Amino acid sequence: MVEWSLAALREAAGVRSIVVACPPGHVHELAGGDLGVVEGGATRARSVANALEAVGTELVAVHDAARPLVTPELVEGVIAALVADPEADGAIAAAPVADTLKRAGSEARLKPFMTSGSPNPSLVVGETVDREGFWAAQTPQVFRADALRRALAVDPERAEAATDEAMLVEAAGGRVLIHPAPAENLKVTTPADLRLAELLLLEREPGDSA
């Protein structure tokens, strides 16, 4: 998945250099060629901070290898959105939420029910949330590098718990834009996701068996 993401980033006209944060002890597996490689940290924020130390550009894009179907066009689109707005500190790929949203009850109690004779825990619905205006954040996320550095340093505890960089920039008072992402920019978290990603990549490159 790393190689699939790297291929798209290398084709994006706005990308000048690439730094990969990888698990400690695996730097040698990617080092060399056109890549900068650093050891990742125990958290997402630490990995991003480590990679930022090797970045000297005004803008920086953060991308998860777990989204291997990223395209050069999406990367360039997010970059262009940020460049077009001098008052913005970042721009992210995101998709409008299509599912009906349910919030679990505040008591968050598990209520057992029976399925095929076996009890299964189930959360109780507390309310249905209006999905209007909700977007699911994805990557790539592009920031003014100094704004991201400041956001990572403002609240170390918040940074360590962050699930993306945009929330840190927002919390630091930054302005973050949304750039619509295609449905294919899926996140691979299960074997089924990986299989779907492979099939979609085969459709893009009919002669490629990767």
mmCIF file of C-alpha atoms in Angstrom, residues 27-208:
data_model
loop_
_atom_site.group_PDB
_atom_site.id
_atom_site.type_symbol
_atom_site.label_atom_id
_atom_site.label_comp_id
_atom_site.label_asym_id
_atom_site.label_seq_id
_atom_site.Cartn_x
_atom_site.Cartn_y
_atom_site.Cartn_z
ATOM 1 C CA VAL A 27 13.857 2.485 7.932
ATOM 2 C CA HIS A 28 16.356 0.447 5.887
ATOM 3 C CA GLU A 29 13.504 -1.197 3.970
ATOM 4 C CA LEU A 30 12.490 2.086 2.322
ATOM 5 C CA ALA A 31 15.634 4.213 2.521
ATOM 6 C CA GLY A 32 17.321 5.248 -0.699
ATOM 7 C CA GLY A 33 16.339 6.725 -4.007
ATOM 8 C CA ASP A 34 14.138 9.789 -3.929
ATOM 9 C CA LEU A 35 12.655 9.139 -0.479
ATOM 10 C CA GLY A 36 13.415 10.644 2.871
ATOM 11 C CA VAL A 37 12.699 8.059 5.557
ATOM 12 C CA VAL A 38 12.360 8.668 9.307
ATOM 13 C CA GLU A 39 11.309 6.505 12.217
ATOM 14 C CA GLY A 40 7.713 6.935 13.258
ATOM 15 C CA GLY A 41 6.637 7.423 16.844
ATOM 16 C CA ALA A 42 4.267 5.733 19.247
ATOM 17 C CA THR A 43 1.433 7.996 18.062
ATOM 18 C CA ARG A 44 0.297 9.555 14.800
ATOM 19 C CA ALA A 45 1.282 13.028 16.004
ATOM 20 C CA ARG A 46 4.794 11.906 16.906
ATOM 21 C CA SER A 47 5.259 10.280 13.497
ATOM 22 C CA VAL A 48 4.121 13.470 11.756
ATOM 23 C CA ALA A 49 6.383 15.597 13.963
ATOM 24 C CA ASN A 50 9.357 13.370 13.149
ATOM 25 C CA ALA A 51 8.666 13.679 9.426
ATOM 26 C CA LEU A 52 8.235 17.444 9.695
ATOM 27 C CA GLU A 53 11.796 17.747 10.946
ATOM 28 C CA ALA A 54 12.925 16.635 7.491
ATOM 29 C CA VAL A 55 10.657 19.093 5.645
ATOM 30 C CA GLY A 56 11.839 22.499 4.500
ATOM 31 C CA THR A 57 8.990 23.519 2.202
ATOM 32 C CA GLU A 58 6.311 26.141 2.877
ATOM 33 C CA LEU A 59 3.512 23.615 2.381
ATOM 34 C CA VAL A 60 3.376 20.034 3.609
ATOM 35 C CA ALA A 61 0.962 17.251 2.694
ATOM 36 C CA VAL A 62 0.159 14.442 5.121
ATOM 37 C CA HIS A 63 -1.146 11.185 3.682
ATOM 38 C CA ASP A 64 -2.011 7.795 5.182
ATOM 39 C CA ALA A 65 -0.684 4.772 3.313
ATOM 40 C CA ALA A 66 -3.961 3.168 4.399
ATOM 41 C CA ARG A 67 -5.556 5.147 1.537
ATOM 42 C CA PRO A 68 -3.682 3.590 -1.392
ATOM 43 C CA LEU A 69 -6.198 4.694 -4.032
ATOM 44 C CA VAL A 70 -5.201 8.352 -3.740
ATOM 45 C CA THR A 71 -4.675 9.952 -7.151
ATOM 46 C CA PRO A 72 -2.295 12.684 -8.329
ATOM 47 C CA GLU A 73 -5.384 14.719 -9.228
ATOM 48 C CA LEU A 74 -6.704 14.571 -5.663
ATOM 49 C CA VAL A 75 -3.341 15.587 -4.215
ATOM 50 C CA GLU A 76 -3.089 18.488 -6.624
ATOM 51 C CA GLY A 77 -6.692 19.502 -5.944
ATOM 52 C CA VAL A 78 -6.140 19.757 -2.185
ATOM 53 C CA ILE A 79 -2.912 21.711 -2.717
ATOM 54 C CA ALA A 80 -4.657 24.080 -5.139
ATOM 55 C CA ALA A 81 -7.492 24.693 -2.674
ATOM 56 C CA LEU A 82 -5.040 25.845 -0.011
ATOM 57 C CA VAL A 83 -2.894 27.921 -2.373
ATOM 58 C CA ALA A 84 -6.006 29.731 -3.646
ATOM 59 C CA ASP A 85 -6.917 30.947 -0.143
ATOM 60 C CA PRO A 86 -4.076 32.885 1.535
ATOM 61 C CA GLU A 87 -6.117 33.123 4.759
ATOM 62 C CA ALA A 88 -6.406 29.352 5.138
ATOM 63 C CA ASP A 89 -3.971 27.249 7.152
ATOM 64 C CA GLY A 90 -4.884 23.909 5.639
ATOM 65 C CA ALA A 91 -7.081 21.963 3.261
ATOM 66 C CA ILE A 92 -8.251 18.368 3.521
ATOM 67 C CA ALA A 93 -9.754 15.729 1.286
ATOM 68 C CA ALA A 94 -13.154 14.744 2.646
ATOM 69 C CA ALA A 95 -16.406 13.106 1.610
ATOM 70 C CA PRO A 96 -19.955 14.096 2.602
ATOM 71 C CA VAL A 97 -21.464 11.656 5.095
ATOM 72 C CA ALA A 98 -24.045 9.490 3.312
ATOM 73 C CA ASP A 99 -25.185 7.252 6.171
ATOM 74 C CA THR A 100 -27.805 8.159 8.746
ATOM 75 C CA LEU A 101 -25.962 9.080 11.951
ATOM 76 C CA LYS A 102 -26.956 7.647 15.330
ATOM 77 C CA ARG A 103 -25.481 8.766 18.655
ATOM 78 C CA ALA A 104 -25.414 6.147 21.397
ATOM 79 C CA GLY A 105 -27.289 7.007 24.592
ATOM 80 C CA SER A 106 -25.344 9.061 27.099
ATOM 81 C CA GLU A 107 -25.480 6.251 29.656
ATOM 82 C CA ALA A 108 -23.733 4.042 27.048
ATOM 83 C CA ARG A 109 -25.157 0.925 28.650
ATOM 84 C CA LEU A 110 -24.954 -2.396 26.880
ATOM 85 C CA LYS A 111 -28.298 -4.064 26.416
ATOM 86 C CA PRO A 112 -28.007 -7.808 25.682
ATOM 87 C CA PHE A 113 -30.220 -9.314 23.022
ATOM 88 C CA MET A 114 -30.436 -12.821 21.639
ATOM 89 C CA THR A 115 -29.232 -13.864 18.203
ATOM 90 C CA SER A 116 -29.187 -17.574 17.344
ATOM 91 C CA GLY A 117 -29.331 -18.367 21.033
ATOM 92 C CA SER A 118 -26.236 -16.307 21.906
ATOM 93 C CA PRO A 119 -26.347 -12.982 23.744
ATOM 94 C CA ASN A 120 -24.723 -10.085 21.884
ATOM 95 C CA PRO A 121 -24.092 -6.643 23.397
ATOM 96 C CA SER A 122 -25.849 -3.741 21.737
ATOM 97 C CA LEU A 123 -25.648 -0.001 22.420
ATOM 98 C CA VAL A 124 -28.915 1.880 22.786
ATOM 99 C CA VAL A 125 -29.610 4.716 20.330
ATOM 100 C CA GLY A 126 -29.789 8.041 22.135
ATOM 101 C CA GLU A 127 -30.606 10.233 19.142
ATOM 102 C CA THR A 128 -30.432 10.521 15.374
ATOM 103 C CA VAL A 129 -28.022 13.242 14.279
ATOM 104 C CA ASP A 130 -28.776 15.400 11.235
ATOM 105 C CA ARG A 131 -26.048 14.499 8.741
ATOM 106 C CA GLU A 132 -26.455 17.792 6.863
ATOM 107 C CA GLY A 133 -23.085 19.538 6.736
ATOM 108 C CA PHE A 134 -21.118 16.540 8.029
ATOM 109 C CA TRP A 135 -18.040 15.433 6.101
ATOM 110 C CA ALA A 136 -15.795 12.434 6.737
ATOM 111 C CA ALA A 137 -12.191 13.613 6.910
ATOM 112 C CA GLN A 138 -9.658 11.769 4.780
ATOM 113 C CA THR A 139 -6.128 12.278 3.525
ATOM 114 C CA PRO A 140 -4.259 13.863 1.869
ATOM 115 C CA GLN A 141 -4.324 16.876 4.160
ATOM 116 C CA VAL A 142 -2.212 19.865 3.148
ATOM 117 C CA PHE A 143 -1.031 22.569 5.552
ATOM 118 C CA ARG A 144 1.188 25.565 5.759
ATOM 119 C CA ALA A 145 4.130 23.842 7.425
ATOM 120 C CA ASP A 146 4.581 26.481 10.142
ATOM 121 C CA ALA A 147 0.879 26.288 11.052
ATOM 122 C CA LEU A 148 1.111 22.517 11.462
ATOM 123 C CA ARG A 149 4.259 22.791 13.584
ATOM 124 C CA ARG A 150 2.563 25.303 15.868
ATOM 125 C CA ALA A 151 -0.554 23.133 16.139
ATOM 126 C CA LEU A 152 1.491 20.086 17.144
ATOM 127 C CA ALA A 153 3.244 22.092 19.861
ATOM 128 C CA VAL A 154 0.235 23.923 21.379
ATOM 129 C CA ASP A 155 -1.237 21.042 23.377
ATOM 130 C CA PRO A 156 0.958 17.906 23.495
ATOM 131 C CA GLU A 157 -1.762 15.832 25.176
ATOM 132 C CA ARG A 158 -4.333 16.742 22.540
ATOM 133 C CA ALA A 159 -1.768 16.058 19.815
ATOM 134 C CA GLU A 160 -1.034 12.594 21.152
ATOM 135 C CA ALA A 161 -4.747 11.698 21.000
ATOM 136 C CA ALA A 162 -5.433 13.290 17.598
ATOM 137 C CA THR A 163 -6.827 11.142 14.799
ATOM 138 C CA ASP A 164 -5.867 13.636 12.105
ATOM 139 C CA GLU A 165 -3.800 16.798 11.772
ATOM 140 C CA ALA A 166 -6.675 19.064 10.760
ATOM 141 C CA MET A 167 -8.270 18.792 14.214
ATOM 142 C CA LEU A 168 -5.063 20.118 15.768
ATOM 143 C CA VAL A 169 -4.836 23.043 13.364
ATOM 144 C CA GLU A 170 -8.518 23.806 14.006
ATOM 145 C CA ALA A 171 -7.998 23.661 17.797
ATOM 146 C CA ALA A 172 -5.104 26.109 17.449
ATOM 147 C CA GLY A 173 -7.438 28.584 15.729
ATOM 148 C CA GLY A 174 -6.502 27.701 12.176
ATOM 149 C CA ARG A 175 -8.799 27.806 9.167
ATOM 150 C CA VAL A 176 -9.103 24.500 7.294
ATOM 151 C CA LEU A 177 -10.778 24.058 3.911
ATOM 152 C CA ILE A 178 -12.589 21.000 2.536
ATOM 153 C CA HIS A 179 -11.833 19.593 -0.906
ATOM 154 C CA PRO A 180 -14.294 16.884 -2.046
ATOM 155 C CA ALA A 181 -12.714 13.447 -2.464
ATOM 156 C CA PRO A 182 -13.905 10.721 -4.838
ATOM 157 C CA ALA A 183 -15.617 7.652 -3.420
ATOM 158 C CA GLU A 184 -12.625 5.509 -4.440
ATOM 159 C CA ASN A 185 -10.358 7.195 -1.877
ATOM 160 C CA LEU A 186 -11.242 4.487 0.610
ATOM 161 C CA LYS A 187 -9.351 3.526 3.769
ATOM 162 C CA VAL A 188 -8.044 -0.019 4.000
ATOM 163 C CA THR A 189 -8.710 -1.388 7.478
ATOM 164 C CA THR A 190 -9.878 -4.958 6.786
ATOM 165 C CA PRO A 191 -8.935 -7.760 4.372
ATOM 166 C CA ALA A 192 -12.146 -7.036 2.461
ATOM 167 C CA ASP A 193 -11.078 -3.396 2.032
ATOM 168 C CA LEU A 194 -7.722 -4.541 0.679
ATOM 169 C CA ARG A 195 -9.360 -6.833 -1.836
ATOM 170 C CA LEU A 196 -11.629 -4.019 -3.024
ATOM 171 C CA ALA A 197 -8.630 -1.691 -3.335
ATOM 172 C CA GLU A 198 -6.785 -4.271 -5.423
ATOM 173 C CA LEU A 199 -9.777 -4.687 -7.725
ATOM 174 C CA LEU A 200 -10.155 -0.929 -8.190
ATOM 175 C CA LEU A 201 -6.450 -0.589 -8.959
ATOM 176 C CA LEU A 202 -6.739 -3.342 -11.555
ATOM 177 C CA GLU A 203 -9.539 -1.365 -13.228
ATOM 178 C CA ARG A 204 -7.238 1.667 -13.439
ATOM 179 C CA GLU A 205 -4.364 -0.368 -14.885
ATOM 180 C CA PRO A 206 -5.827 -3.352 -16.790
ATOM 181 C CA GLY A 207 -2.371 -4.746 -17.479
ATOM 182 C CA ASP A 208 -1.090 -4.367 -13.938
#
